PDB file of C-alpha atoms in Angstrom:
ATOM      1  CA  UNK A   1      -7.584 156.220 166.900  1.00  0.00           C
ATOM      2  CA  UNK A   2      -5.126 153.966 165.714  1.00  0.00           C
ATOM      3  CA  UNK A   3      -4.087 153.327 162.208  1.00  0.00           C
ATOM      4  CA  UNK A   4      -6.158 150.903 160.214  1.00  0.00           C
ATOM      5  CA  UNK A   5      -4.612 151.026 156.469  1.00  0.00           C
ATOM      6  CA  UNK A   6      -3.710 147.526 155.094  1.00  0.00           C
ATOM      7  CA  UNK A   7      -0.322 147.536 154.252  1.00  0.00           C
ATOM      8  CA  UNK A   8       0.383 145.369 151.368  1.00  0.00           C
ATOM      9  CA  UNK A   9       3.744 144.629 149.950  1.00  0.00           C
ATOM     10  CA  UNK A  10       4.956 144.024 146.423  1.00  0.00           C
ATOM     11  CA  UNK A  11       7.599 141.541 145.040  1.00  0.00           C
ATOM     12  CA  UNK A  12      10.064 141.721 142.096  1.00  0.00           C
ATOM     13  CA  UNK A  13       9.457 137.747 141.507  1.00  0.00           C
ATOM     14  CA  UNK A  14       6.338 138.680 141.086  1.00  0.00           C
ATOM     15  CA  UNK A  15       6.735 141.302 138.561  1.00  0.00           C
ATOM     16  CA  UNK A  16       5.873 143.957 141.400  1.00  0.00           C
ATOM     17  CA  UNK A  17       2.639 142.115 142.426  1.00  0.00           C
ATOM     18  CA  UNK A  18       1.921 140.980 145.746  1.00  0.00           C
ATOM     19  CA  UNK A  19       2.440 136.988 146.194  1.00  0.00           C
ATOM     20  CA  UNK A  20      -0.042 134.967 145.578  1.00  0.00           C
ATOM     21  CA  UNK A  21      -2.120 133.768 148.290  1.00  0.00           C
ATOM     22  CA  UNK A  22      -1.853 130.134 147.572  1.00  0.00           C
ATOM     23  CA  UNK A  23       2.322 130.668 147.415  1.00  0.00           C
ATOM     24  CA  UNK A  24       2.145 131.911 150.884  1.00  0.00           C
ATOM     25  CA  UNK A  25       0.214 129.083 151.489  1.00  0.00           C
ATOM     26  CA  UNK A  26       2.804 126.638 150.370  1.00  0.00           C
ATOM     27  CA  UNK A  27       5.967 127.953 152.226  1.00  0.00           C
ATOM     28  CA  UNK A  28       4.831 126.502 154.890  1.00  0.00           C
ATOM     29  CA  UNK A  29       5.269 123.081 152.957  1.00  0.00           C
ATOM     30  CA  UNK A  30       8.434 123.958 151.494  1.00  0.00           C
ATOM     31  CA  UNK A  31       9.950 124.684 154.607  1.00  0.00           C
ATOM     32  CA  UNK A  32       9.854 121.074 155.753  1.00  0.00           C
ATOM     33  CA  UNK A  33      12.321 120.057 152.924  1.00  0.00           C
ATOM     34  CA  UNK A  34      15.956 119.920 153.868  1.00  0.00           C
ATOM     35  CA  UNK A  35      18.244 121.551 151.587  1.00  0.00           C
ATOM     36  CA  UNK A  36      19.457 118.700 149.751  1.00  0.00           C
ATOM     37  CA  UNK A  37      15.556 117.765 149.103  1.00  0.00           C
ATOM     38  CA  UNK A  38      14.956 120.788 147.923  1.00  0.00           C
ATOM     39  CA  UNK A  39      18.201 121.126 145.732  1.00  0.00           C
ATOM     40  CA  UNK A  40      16.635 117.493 144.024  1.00  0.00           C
ATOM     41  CA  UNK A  41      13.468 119.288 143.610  1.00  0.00           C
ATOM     42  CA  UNK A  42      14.957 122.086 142.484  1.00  0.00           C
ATOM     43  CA  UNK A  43      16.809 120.738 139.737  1.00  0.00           C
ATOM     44  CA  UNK A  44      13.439 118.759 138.379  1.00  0.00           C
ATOM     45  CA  UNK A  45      11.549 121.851 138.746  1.00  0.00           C
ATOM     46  CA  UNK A  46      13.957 123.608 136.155  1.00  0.00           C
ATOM     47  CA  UNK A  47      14.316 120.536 134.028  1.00  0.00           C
ATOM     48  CA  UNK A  48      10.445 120.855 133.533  1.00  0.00           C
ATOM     49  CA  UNK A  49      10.473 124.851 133.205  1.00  0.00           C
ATOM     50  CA  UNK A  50      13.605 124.050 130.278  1.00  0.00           C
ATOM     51  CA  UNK A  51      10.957 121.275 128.901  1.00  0.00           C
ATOM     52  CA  UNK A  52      13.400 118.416 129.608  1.00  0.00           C
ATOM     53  CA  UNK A  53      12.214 115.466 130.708  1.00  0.00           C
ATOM     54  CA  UNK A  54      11.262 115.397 134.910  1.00  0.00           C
ATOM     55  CA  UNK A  55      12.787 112.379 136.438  1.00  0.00           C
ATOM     56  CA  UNK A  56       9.486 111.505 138.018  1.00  0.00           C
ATOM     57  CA  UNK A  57      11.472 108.838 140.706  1.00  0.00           C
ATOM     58  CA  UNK A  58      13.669 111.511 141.608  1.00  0.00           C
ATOM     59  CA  UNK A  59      10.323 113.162 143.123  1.00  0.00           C
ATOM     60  CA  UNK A  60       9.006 110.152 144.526  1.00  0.00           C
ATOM     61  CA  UNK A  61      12.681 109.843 146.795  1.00  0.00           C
ATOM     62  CA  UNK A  62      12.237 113.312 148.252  1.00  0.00           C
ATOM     63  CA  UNK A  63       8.291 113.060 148.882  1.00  0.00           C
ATOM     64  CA  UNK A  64       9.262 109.850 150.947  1.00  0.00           C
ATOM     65  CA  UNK A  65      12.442 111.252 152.365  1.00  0.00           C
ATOM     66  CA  UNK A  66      10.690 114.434 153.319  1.00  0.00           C
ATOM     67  CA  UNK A  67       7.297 112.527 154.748  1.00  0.00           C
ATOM     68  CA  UNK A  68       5.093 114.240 152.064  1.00  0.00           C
ATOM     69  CA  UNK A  69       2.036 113.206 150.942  1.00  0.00           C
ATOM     70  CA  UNK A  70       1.129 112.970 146.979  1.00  0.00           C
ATOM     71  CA  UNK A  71      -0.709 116.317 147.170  1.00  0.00           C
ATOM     72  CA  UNK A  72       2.340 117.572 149.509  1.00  0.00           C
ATOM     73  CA  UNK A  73       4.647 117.146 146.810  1.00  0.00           C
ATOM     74  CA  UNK A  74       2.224 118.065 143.889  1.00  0.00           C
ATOM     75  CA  UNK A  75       1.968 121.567 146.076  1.00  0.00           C
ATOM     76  CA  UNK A  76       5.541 121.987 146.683  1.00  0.00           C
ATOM     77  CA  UNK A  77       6.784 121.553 143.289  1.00  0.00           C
ATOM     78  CA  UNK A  78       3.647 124.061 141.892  1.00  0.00           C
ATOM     79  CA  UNK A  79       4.741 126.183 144.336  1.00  0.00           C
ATOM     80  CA  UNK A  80       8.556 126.595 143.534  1.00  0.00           C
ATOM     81  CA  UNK A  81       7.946 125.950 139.696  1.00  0.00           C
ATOM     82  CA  UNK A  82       5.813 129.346 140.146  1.00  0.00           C
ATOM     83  CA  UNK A  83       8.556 131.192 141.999  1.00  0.00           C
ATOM     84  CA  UNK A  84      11.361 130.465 139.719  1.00  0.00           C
ATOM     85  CA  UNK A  85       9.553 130.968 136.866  1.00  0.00           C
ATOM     86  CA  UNK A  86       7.643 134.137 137.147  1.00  0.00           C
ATOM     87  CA  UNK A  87      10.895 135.392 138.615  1.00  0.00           C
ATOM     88  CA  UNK A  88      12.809 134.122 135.085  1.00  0.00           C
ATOM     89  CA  UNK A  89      10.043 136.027 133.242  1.00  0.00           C
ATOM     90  CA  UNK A  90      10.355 139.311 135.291  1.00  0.00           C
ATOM     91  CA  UNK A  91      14.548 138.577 135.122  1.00  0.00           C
ATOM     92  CA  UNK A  92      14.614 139.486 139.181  1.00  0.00           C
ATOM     93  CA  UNK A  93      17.506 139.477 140.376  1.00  0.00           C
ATOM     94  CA  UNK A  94      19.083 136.354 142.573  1.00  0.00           C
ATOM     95  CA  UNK A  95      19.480 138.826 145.398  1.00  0.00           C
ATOM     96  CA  UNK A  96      16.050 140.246 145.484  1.00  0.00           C
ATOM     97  CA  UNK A  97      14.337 136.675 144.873  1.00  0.00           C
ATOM     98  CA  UNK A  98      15.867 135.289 148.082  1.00  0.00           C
ATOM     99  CA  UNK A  99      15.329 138.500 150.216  1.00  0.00           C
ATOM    100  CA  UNK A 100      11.835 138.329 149.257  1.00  0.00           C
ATOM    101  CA  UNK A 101      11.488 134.202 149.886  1.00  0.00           C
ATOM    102  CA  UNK A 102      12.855 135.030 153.157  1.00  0.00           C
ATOM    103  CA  UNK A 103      10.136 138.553 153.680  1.00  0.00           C
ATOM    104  CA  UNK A 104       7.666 135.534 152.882  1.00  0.00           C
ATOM    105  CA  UNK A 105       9.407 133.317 155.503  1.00  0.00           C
ATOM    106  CA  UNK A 106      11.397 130.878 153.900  1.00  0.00           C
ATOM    107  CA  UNK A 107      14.379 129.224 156.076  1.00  0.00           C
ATOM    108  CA  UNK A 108      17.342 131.051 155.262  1.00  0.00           C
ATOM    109  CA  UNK A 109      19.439 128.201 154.678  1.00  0.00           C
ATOM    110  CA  UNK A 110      16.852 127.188 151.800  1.00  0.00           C
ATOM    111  CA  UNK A 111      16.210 130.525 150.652  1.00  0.00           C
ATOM    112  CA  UNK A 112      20.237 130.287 149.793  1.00  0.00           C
ATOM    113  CA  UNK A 113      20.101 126.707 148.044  1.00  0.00           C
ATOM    114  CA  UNK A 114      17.007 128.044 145.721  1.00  0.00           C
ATOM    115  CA  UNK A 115      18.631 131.754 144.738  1.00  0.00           C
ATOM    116  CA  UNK A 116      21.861 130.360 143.838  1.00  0.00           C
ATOM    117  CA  UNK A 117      20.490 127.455 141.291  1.00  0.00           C
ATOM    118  CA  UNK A 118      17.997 130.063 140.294  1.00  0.00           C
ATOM    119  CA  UNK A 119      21.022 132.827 139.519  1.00  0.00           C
ATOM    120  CA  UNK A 120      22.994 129.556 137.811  1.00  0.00           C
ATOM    121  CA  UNK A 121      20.270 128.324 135.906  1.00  0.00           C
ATOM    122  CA  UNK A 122      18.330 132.142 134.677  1.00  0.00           C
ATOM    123  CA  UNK A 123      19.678 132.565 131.383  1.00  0.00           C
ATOM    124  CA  UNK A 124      18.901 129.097 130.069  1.00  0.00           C
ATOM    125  CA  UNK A 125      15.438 129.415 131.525  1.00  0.00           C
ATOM    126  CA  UNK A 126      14.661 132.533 130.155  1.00  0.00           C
ATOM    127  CA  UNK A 127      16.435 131.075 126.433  1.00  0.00           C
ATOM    128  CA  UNK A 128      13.647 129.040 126.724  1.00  0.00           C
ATOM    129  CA  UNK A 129      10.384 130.981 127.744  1.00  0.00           C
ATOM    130  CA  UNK A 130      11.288 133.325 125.224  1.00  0.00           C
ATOM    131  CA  UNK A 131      11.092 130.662 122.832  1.00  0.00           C
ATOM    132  CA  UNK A 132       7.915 129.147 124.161  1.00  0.00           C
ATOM    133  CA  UNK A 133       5.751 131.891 125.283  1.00  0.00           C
ATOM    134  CA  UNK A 134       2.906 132.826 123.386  1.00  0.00           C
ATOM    135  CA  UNK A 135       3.518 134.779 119.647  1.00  0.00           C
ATOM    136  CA  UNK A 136       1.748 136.061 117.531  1.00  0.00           C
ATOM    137  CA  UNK A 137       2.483 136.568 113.479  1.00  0.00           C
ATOM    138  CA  UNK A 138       4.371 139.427 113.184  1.00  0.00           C
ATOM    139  CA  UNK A 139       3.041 141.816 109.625  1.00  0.00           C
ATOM    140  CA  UNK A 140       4.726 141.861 106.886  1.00  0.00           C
ATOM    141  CA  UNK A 141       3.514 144.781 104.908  1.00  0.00           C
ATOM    142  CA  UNK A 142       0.709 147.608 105.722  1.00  0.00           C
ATOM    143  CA  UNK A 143      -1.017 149.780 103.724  1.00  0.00           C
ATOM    144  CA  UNK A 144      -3.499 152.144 103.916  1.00  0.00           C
ATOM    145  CA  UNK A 145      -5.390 154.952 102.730  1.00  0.00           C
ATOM    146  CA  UNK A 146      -7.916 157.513 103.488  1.00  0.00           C
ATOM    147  CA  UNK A 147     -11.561 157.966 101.294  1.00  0.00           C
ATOM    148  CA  UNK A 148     -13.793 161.474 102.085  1.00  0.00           C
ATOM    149  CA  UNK A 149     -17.200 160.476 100.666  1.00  0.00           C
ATOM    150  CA  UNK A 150     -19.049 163.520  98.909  1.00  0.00           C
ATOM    151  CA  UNK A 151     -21.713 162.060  97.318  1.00  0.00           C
ATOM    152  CA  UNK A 152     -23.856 159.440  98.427  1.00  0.00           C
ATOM    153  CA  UNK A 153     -27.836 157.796  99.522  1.00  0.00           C
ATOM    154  CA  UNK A 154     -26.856 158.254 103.380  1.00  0.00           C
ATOM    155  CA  UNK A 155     -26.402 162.060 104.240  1.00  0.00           C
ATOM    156  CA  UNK A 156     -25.131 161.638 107.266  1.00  0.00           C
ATOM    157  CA  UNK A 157     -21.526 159.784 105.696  1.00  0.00           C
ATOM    158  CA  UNK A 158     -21.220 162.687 103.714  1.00  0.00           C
ATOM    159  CA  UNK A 159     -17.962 164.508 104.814  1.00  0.00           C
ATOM    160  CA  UNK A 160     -16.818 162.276 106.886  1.00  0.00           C
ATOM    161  CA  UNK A 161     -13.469 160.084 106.126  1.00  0.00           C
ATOM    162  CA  UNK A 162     -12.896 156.858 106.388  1.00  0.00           C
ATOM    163  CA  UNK A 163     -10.099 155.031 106.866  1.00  0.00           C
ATOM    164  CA  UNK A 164      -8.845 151.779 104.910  1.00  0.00           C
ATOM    165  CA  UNK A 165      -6.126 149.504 106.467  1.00  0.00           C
ATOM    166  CA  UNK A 166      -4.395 146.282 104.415  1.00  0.00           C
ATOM    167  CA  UNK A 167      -2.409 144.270 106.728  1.00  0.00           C
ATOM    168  CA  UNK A 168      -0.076 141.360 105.589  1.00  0.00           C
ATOM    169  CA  UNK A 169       0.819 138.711 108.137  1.00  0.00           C
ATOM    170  CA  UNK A 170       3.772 136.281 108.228  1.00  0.00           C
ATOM    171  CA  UNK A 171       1.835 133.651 108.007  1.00  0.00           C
ATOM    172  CA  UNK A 172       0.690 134.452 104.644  1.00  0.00           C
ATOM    173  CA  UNK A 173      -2.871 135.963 105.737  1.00  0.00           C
ATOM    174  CA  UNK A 174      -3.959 138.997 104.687  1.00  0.00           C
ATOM    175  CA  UNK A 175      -6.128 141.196 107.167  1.00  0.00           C
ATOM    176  CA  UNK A 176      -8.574 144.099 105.627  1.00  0.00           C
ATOM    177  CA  UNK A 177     -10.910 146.651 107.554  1.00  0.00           C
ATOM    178  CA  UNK A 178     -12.065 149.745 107.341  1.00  0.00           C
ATOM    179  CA  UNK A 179     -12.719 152.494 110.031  1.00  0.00           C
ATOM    180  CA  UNK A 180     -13.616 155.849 111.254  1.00  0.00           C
ATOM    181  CA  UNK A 181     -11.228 158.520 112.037  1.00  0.00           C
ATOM    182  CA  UNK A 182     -12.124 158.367 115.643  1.00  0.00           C
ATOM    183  CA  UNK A 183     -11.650 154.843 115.757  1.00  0.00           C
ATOM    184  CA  UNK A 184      -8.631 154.497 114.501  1.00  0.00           C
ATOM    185  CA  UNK A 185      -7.654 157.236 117.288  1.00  0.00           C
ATOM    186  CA  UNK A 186      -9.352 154.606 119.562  1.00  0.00           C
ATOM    187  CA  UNK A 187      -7.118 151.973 118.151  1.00  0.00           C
ATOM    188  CA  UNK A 188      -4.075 153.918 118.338  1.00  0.00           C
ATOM    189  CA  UNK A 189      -4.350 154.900 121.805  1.00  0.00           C
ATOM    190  CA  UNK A 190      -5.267 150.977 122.840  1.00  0.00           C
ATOM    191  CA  UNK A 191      -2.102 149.912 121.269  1.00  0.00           C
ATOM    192  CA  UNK A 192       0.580 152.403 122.718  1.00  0.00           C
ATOM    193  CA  UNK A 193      -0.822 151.796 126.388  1.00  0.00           C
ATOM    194  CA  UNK A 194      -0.525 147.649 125.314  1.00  0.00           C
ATOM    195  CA  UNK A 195       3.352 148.534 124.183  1.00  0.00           C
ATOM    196  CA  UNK A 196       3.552 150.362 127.104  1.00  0.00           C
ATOM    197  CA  UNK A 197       2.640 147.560 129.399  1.00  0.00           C
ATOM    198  CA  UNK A 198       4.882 145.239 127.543  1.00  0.00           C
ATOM    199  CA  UNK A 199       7.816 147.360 127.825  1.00  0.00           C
ATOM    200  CA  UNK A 200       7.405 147.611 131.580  1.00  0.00           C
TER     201      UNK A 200
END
């Protein structure tokens, strides 16, 4: 019998994820480009990523130069966009992005052209999704404290203690709640495993 286990592989651009189905998809379309096409796209794709303005002519030359239709180029440019900046966001190195573009079988003469503007251009990207990607109010102040009820109408909350959290927010809110022991354990457990996955 032979050996029927999928074998799936895992990319650094992708933050150890396998690629996308639709980006495999679309190297097919980026492979048409010459390398000075895709050097122009390139450059708009990161101008758009650094939220400068896209030089929407500039992408109108290379669809015509490289034969593409509107939804060609629309694909194209969604598809490197996504390569460059998922591997900004998971800082992958410029060696590993173009030995995986070319595992995914990207021309090796373009795999070359996009690592080397993505190694030039990676800190200035990442200056900038750092400074745009989602955040939250960070607290200001916490406090809490801990009541054991031993007197009351319900018998059952007798005994049982009960935990009071204050939370100040940057933002000026104030966030109050109040808890079981166990769920607080429940809380506590739910946010080391979230650190966990954002220090990954």
């Amino acid at each position: 019998w032979g050996d029927t286990r999928v074998v799936t592989m895992k990319f650094g651009f992708c933050g150890g994820l396998d690629a996308p189905d639709w980006i495999l998809a679309e190297i097919g379309v980026i492979s048409k480009l010459t390398v000075m096409q895709l050097r122009r796209l390139l450059t708009q794709v990161v101008k758009a990523i650094c939220a400068e303005e896209v030089e929407v002519e500039v992408l109108g030359k290379v669809a015509q130069d490289a034969g593409f239709s509107s939804s060609d180029l629309k694909a194209a440019f969604a598809a490197v966009d996504f390569i460059v900046r998922s591997a900004a966001r998971f800082t992958c190195p410029e060696d590993t992005l173009g030995a995986e573009l070319q595992q995914l079988g990207l021309p090796v003469e373009l795999v070359s052209t996009l690592a080397k503007m993505y190694g030039k251009e990676l800190a200035k990207m990442q200056a900038v999704l750092q400074e745009t990607s989602l955040k939250l109010p960070s607290l200001t102040d916490i406090e809490w404290r801990v009541d054991f009820l031993v007197a009351g109408s319900n018998m059952r909350s007798l005994g049982v203690p009960s935990v009071m959290l204050r939370m100040g927010v940057a933002n000026g809110d104030t966030i109050s709640c109040e808890m079981t022991a166990q769920k607080l354990t429940v809380l506590l457990a739910e946010l080391k495993s979230a650190r966990a996955l954002m220090d990954r």
